mmCIF file of C-alpha atoms in Angstrom:
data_model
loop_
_atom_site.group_PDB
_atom_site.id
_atom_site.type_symbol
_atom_site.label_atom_id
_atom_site.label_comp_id
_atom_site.label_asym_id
_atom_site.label_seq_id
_atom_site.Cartn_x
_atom_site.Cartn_y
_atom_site.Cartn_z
ATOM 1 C CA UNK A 1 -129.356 -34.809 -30.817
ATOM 2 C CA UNK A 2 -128.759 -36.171 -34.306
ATOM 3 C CA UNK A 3 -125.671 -36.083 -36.147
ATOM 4 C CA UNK A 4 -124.640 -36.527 -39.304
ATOM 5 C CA UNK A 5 -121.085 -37.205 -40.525
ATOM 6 C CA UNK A 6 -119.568 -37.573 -44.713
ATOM 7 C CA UNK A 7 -116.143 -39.080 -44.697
ATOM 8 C CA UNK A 8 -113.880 -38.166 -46.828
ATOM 9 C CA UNK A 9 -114.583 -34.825 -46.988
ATOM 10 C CA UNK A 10 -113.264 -34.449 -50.326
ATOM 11 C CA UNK A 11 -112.717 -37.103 -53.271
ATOM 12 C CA UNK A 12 -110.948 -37.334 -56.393
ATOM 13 C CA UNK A 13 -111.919 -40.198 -59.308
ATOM 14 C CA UNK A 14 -110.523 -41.121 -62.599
ATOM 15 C CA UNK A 15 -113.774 -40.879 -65.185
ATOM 16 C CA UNK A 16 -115.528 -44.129 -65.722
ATOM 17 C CA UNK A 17 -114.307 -45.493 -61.753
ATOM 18 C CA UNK A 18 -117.253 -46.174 -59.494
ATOM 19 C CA UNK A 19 -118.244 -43.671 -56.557
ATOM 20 C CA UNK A 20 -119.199 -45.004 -53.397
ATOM 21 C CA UNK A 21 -119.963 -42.067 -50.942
ATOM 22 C CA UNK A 22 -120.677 -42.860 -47.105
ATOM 23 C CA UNK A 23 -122.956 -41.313 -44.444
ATOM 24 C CA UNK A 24 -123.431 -41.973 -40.957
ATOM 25 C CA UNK A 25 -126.046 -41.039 -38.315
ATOM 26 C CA UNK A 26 -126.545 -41.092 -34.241
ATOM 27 C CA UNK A 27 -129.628 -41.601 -33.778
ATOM 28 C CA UNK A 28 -131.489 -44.710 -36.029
ATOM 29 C CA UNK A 29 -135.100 -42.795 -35.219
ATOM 30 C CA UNK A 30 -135.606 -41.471 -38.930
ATOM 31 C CA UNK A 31 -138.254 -40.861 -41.155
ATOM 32 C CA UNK A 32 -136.448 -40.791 -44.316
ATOM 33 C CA UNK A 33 -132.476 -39.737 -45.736
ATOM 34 C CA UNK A 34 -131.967 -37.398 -48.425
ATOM 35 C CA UNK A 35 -129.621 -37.417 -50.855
ATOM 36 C CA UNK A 36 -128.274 -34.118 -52.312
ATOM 37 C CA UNK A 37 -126.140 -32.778 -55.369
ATOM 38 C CA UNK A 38 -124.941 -29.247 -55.088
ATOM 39 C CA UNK A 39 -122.764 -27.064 -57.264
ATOM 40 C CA UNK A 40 -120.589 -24.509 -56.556
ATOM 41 C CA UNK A 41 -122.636 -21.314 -55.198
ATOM 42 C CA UNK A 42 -125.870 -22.961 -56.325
ATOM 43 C CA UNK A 43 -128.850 -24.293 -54.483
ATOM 44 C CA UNK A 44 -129.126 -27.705 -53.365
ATOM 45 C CA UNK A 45 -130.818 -30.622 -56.081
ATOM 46 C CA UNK A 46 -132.377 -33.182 -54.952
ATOM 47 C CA UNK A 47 -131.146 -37.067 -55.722
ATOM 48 C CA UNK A 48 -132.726 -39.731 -54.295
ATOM 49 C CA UNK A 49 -135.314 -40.204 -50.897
ATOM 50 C CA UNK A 50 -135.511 -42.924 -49.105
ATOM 51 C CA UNK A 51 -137.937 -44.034 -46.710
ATOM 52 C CA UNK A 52 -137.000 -45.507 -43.528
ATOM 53 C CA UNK A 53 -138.419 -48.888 -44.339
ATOM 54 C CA UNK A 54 -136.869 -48.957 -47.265
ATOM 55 C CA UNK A 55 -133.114 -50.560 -47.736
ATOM 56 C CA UNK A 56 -132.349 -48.572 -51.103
ATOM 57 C CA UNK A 57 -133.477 -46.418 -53.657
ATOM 58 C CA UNK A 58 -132.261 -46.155 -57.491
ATOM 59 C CA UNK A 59 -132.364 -43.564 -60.243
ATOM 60 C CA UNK A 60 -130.434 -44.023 -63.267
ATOM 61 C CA UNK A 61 -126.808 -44.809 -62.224
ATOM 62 C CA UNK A 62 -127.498 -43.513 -58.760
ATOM 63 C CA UNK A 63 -128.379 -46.259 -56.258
ATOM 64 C CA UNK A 64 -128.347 -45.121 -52.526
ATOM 65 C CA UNK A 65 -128.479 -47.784 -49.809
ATOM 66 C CA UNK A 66 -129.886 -47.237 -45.861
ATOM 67 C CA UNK A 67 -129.161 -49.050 -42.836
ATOM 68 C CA UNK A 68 -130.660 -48.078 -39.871
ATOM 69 C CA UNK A 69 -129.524 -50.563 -37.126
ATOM 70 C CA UNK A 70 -125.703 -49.249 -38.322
ATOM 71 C CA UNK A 71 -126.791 -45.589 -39.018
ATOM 72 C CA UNK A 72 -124.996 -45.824 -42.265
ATOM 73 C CA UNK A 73 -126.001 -44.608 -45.774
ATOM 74 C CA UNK A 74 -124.387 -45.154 -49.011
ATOM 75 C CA UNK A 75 -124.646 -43.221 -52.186
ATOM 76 C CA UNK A 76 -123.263 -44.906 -55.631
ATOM 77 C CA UNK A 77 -122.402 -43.282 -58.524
ATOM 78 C CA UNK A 78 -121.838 -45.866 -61.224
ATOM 79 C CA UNK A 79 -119.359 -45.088 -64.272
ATOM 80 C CA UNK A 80 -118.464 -41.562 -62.822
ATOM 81 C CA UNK A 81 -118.392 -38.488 -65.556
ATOM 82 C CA UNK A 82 -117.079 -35.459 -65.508
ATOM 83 C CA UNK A 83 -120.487 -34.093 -64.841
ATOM 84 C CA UNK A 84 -120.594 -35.464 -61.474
ATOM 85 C CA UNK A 85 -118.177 -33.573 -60.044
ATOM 86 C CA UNK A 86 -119.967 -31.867 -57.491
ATOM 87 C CA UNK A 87 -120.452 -31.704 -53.480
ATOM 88 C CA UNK A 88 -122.996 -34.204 -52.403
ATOM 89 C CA UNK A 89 -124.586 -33.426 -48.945
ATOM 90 C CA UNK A 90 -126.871 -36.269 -47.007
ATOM 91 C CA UNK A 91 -129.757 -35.307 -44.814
ATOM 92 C CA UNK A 92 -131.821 -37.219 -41.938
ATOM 93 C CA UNK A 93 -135.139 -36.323 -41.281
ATOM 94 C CA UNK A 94 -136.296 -36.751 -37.716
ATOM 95 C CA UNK A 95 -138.707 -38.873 -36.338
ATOM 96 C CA UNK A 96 -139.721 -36.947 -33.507
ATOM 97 C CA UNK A 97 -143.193 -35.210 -33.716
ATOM 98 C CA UNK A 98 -142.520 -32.143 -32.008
ATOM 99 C CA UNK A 99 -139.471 -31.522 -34.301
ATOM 100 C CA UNK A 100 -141.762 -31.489 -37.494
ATOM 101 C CA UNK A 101 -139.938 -32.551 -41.224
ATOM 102 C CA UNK A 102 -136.227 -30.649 -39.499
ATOM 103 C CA UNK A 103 -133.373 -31.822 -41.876
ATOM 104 C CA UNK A 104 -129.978 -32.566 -39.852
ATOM 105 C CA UNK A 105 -127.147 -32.196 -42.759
ATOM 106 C CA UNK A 106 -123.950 -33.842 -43.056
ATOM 107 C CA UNK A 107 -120.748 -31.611 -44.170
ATOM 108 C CA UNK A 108 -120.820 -33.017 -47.450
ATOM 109 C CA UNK A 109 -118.339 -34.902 -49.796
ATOM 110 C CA UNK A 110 -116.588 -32.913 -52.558
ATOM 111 C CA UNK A 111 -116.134 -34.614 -55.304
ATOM 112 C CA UNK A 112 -114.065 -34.094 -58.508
ATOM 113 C CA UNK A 113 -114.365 -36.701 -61.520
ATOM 114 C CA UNK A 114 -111.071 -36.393 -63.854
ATOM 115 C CA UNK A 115 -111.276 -37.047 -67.764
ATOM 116 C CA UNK B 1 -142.509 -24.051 -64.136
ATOM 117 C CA UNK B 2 -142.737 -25.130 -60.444
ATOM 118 C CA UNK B 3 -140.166 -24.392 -58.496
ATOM 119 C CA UNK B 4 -138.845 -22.331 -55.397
ATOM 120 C CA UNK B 5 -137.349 -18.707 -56.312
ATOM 121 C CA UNK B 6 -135.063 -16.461 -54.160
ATOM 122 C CA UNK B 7 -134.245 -13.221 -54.353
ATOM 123 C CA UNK B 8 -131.568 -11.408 -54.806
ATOM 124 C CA UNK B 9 -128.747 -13.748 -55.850
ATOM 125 C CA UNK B 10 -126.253 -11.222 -54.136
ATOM 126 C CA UNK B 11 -126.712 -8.884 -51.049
ATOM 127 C CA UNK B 12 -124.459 -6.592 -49.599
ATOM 128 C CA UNK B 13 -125.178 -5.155 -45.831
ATOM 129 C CA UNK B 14 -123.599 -2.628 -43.935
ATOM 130 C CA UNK B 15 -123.041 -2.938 -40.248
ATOM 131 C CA UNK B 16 -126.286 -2.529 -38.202
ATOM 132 C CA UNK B 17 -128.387 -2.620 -40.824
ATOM 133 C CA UNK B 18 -131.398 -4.846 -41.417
ATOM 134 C CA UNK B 19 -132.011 -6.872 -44.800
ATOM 135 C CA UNK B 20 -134.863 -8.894 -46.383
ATOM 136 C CA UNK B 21 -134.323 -12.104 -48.134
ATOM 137 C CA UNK B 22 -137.107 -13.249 -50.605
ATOM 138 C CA UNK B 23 -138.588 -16.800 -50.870
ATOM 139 C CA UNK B 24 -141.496 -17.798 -52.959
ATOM 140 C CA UNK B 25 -142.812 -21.037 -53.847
ATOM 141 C CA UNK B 26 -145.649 -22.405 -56.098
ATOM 142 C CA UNK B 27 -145.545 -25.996 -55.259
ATOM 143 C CA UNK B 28 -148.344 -25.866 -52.987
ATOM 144 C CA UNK B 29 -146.494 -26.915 -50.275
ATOM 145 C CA UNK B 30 -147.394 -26.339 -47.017
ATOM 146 C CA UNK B 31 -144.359 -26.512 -45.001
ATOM 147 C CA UNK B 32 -141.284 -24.018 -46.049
ATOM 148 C CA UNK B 33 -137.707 -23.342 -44.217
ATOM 149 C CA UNK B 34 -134.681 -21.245 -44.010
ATOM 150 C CA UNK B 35 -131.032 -22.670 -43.870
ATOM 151 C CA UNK B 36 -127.987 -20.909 -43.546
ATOM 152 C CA UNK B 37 -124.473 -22.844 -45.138
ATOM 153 C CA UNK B 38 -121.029 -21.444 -43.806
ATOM 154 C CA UNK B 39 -118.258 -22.159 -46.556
ATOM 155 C CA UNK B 40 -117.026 -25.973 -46.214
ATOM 156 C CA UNK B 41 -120.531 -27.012 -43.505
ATOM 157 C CA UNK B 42 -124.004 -28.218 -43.626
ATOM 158 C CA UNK B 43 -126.660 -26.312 -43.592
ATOM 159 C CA UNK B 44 -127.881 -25.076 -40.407
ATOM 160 C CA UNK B 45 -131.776 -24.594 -39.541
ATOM 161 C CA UNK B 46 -132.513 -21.089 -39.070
ATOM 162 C CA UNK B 47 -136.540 -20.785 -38.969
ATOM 163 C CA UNK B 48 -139.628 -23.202 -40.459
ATOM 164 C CA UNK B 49 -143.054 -22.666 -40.564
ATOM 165 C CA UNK B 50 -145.409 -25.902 -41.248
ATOM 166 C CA UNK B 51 -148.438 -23.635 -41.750
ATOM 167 C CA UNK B 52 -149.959 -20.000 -42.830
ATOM 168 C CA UNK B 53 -149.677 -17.684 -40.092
ATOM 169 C CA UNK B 54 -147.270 -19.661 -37.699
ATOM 170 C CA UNK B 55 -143.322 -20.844 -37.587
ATOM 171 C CA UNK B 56 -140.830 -22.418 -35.380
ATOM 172 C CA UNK B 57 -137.290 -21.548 -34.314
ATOM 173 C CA UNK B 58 -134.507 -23.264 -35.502
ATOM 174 C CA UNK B 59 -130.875 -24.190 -34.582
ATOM 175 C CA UNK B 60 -129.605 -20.822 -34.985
ATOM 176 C CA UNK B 61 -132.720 -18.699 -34.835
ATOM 177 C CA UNK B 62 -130.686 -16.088 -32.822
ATOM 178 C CA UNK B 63 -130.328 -12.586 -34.894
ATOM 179 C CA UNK B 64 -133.458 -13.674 -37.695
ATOM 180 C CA UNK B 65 -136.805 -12.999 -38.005
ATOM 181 C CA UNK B 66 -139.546 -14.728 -40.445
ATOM 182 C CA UNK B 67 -143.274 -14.054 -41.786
ATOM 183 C CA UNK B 68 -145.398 -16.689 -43.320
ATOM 184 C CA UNK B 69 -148.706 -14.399 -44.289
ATOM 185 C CA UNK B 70 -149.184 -16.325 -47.299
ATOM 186 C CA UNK B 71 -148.624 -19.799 -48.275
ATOM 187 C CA UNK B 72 -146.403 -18.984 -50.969
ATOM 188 C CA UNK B 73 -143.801 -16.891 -49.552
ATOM 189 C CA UNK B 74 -141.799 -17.209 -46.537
ATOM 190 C CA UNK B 75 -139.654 -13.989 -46.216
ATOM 191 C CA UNK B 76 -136.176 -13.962 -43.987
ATOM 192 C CA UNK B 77 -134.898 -10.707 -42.259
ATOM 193 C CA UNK B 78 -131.317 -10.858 -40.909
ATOM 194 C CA UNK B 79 -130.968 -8.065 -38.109
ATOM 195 C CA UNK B 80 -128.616 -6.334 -36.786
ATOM 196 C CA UNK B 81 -128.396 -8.421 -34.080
ATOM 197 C CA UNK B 82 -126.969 -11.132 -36.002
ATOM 198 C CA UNK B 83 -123.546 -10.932 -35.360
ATOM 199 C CA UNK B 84 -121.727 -12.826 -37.986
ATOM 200 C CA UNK B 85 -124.256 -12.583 -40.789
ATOM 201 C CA UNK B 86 -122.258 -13.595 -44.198
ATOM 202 C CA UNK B 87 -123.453 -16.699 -44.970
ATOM 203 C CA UNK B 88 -125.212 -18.483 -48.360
ATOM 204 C CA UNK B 89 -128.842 -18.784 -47.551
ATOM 205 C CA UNK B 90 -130.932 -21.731 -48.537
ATOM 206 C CA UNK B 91 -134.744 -21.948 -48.911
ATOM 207 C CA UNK B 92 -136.694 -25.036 -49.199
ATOM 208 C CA UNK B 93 -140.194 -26.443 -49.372
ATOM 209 C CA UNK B 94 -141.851 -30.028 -48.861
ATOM 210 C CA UNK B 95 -145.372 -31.097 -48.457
ATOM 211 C CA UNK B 96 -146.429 -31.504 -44.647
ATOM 212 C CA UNK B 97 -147.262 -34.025 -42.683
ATOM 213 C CA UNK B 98 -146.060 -36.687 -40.319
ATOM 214 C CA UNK B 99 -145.290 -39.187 -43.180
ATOM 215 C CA UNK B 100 -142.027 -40.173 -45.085
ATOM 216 C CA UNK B 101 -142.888 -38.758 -48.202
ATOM 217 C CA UNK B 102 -141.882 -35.033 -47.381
ATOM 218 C CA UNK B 103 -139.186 -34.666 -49.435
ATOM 219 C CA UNK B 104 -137.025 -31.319 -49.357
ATOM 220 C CA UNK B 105 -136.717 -28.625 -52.756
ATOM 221 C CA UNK B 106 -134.501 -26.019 -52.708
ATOM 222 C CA UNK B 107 -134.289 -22.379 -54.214
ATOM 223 C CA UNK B 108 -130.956 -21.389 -55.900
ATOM 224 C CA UNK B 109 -130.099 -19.129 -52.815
ATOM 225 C CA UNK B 110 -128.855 -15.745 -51.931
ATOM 226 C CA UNK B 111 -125.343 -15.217 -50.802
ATOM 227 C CA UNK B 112 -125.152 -12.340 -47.787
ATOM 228 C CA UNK B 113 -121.849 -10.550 -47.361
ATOM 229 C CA UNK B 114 -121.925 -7.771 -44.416
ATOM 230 C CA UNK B 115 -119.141 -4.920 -45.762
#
C-alpha cells in the first residue's frame, strides 16, 4: 500500500529565502506526482504534474523535482512572498490498473512566508 | 468558465440524518471523485467513478453513498451510518485513462459539521 509522507509538517521563512519542500513515497510504481497549493478552508489548486519519466517540472518560480528509485519529491519555491504562505499537499498516482487514476496524499507542509 | 462547483459551502446535520453534497463539473471529464480531509491530514478517498452509470469504493467508503447518472455531476450522500461525519469534503475531476496525463482539479469544497 502506498504511502506518502511531508516532513516538516509546518515551516516558517523570512520573505525573499528559498523554499525547498520534501516528499517521500513507498512504493516507486507511479504514474505521475502532483503538486498542490491549498488555502485555509479552500479547495485544493493545482501546481505542477509530473510524469513518471520525467525528473522535473517548472512553472514560474516553482520547479518540482522526482526521483523514483529514492521515492523522493521536491517542490521549490524560489524568492518566497508573502503570497505563498499556504499548505502544500503532494499526491502519487498509482500505477496499478485495477486501482484506476486513485490519488494517495501526503499530510501536507504548512507554510508561512514572513515580510 | 470551466471549472468544478460544490454545493453548499457549509452544512449542518443533525444526528441520524442523511445529507446530499453537490458536485458538478463541465470539463468534460470522464473520471470524477470524492475526498474527505480531517483537520491537519490528507485527503482520504471516499468514492470514484471512471464512467456514466458506474463507481468504485474508496478508502473509507464505509457510511457514503454516490450516483454518477450524468457525466457532469457526481452527487455524495453521507448517511447516518457514518459515524464521525464532520469533515471538509473535496471533489475532483481528471480526464480518464491509463496514461500520465490525468491530472487532478478540485472544487472549492463543502465543510460538514454534524450538531
Amino acid at each position: 500500500k502506498q504511502e506518502v509522507t511531508q516532513i516538516p509538517a509546518a515551516l516558517s521563512v523570512p520573505e525573499g529565502e528559498n523554499l525547498v519542500l520534501n516528499c517521500s513515497f513507498t512504493d516507486s510504481a507511479i504514474y505521475n506526482l502532483q503538486w498542490f497549493r491549498q488555502d485555509p478552508g479552500k479547495g485544493l489548486t493545482s501546481l505542477l504534474l509530473i510524469q513518471s519519466s520525467q525528473r522535473e517540472q517548472t512553472s514560474g518560480r516553482l520547479n518540482a523535482s522526482l526521483d523514483k528509485s529514492s521515492g523522493r519529491s521536491t517542490l521549490y519555491i524560489a524568492a518566497s512572498q508573502p503570497g505563498d504562505s499556504a499548505t502544500y499537499l503532494c499526491a502519487a498516482a498509482s500505477l496499478q490498473k485495477a486501482a484506476g487514476n486513485k490519488l494517495t496524499f501526503g499530510g501536507g507542509t504548512r507554510v508561512l512566508v514572513k515580510p | 468558465d470551466g471549472g468544478i462547483t460544490q454545493s453548499p459551502k457549509y452544512l449542518f446535520r443533525k444526528e441520524g440524518q442523511n445529507v446530499t453534497l453537490s458536485c458538478e463539473q463541465n470539463l468534460n471529464h470522464d473520471a470524477m471523485y470524492w475526498y474527505r480531509q480531517d483537520p491537519g491530514q490528507g485527503l482520504r478517498l471516499i468514492y470514484y467513478s471512471q464512467i456514466v452509470n458506474d463507481f468504485q469504493k474508496g478508502d473509507i467508503a464505509e457510511g457514503y453513498s454516490v450516483s454518477r447518472e450524468k457525466k457532469e455531476s457526481f452527487p455524495l450522500t453521507v448517511t447516518s451510518a457514518q459515524k464521525n461525519p464532520t469533515a471538509f469534503y473535496l471533489c475532483a475531476s481528471s480526464p480518464w485513462g491509463m496514461g500520465a496525463h490525468n491530472e487532478q482539479f478540485f472544487g472549492p469544497g463543502t465543510r460538514l459539521t454534524v450538531l
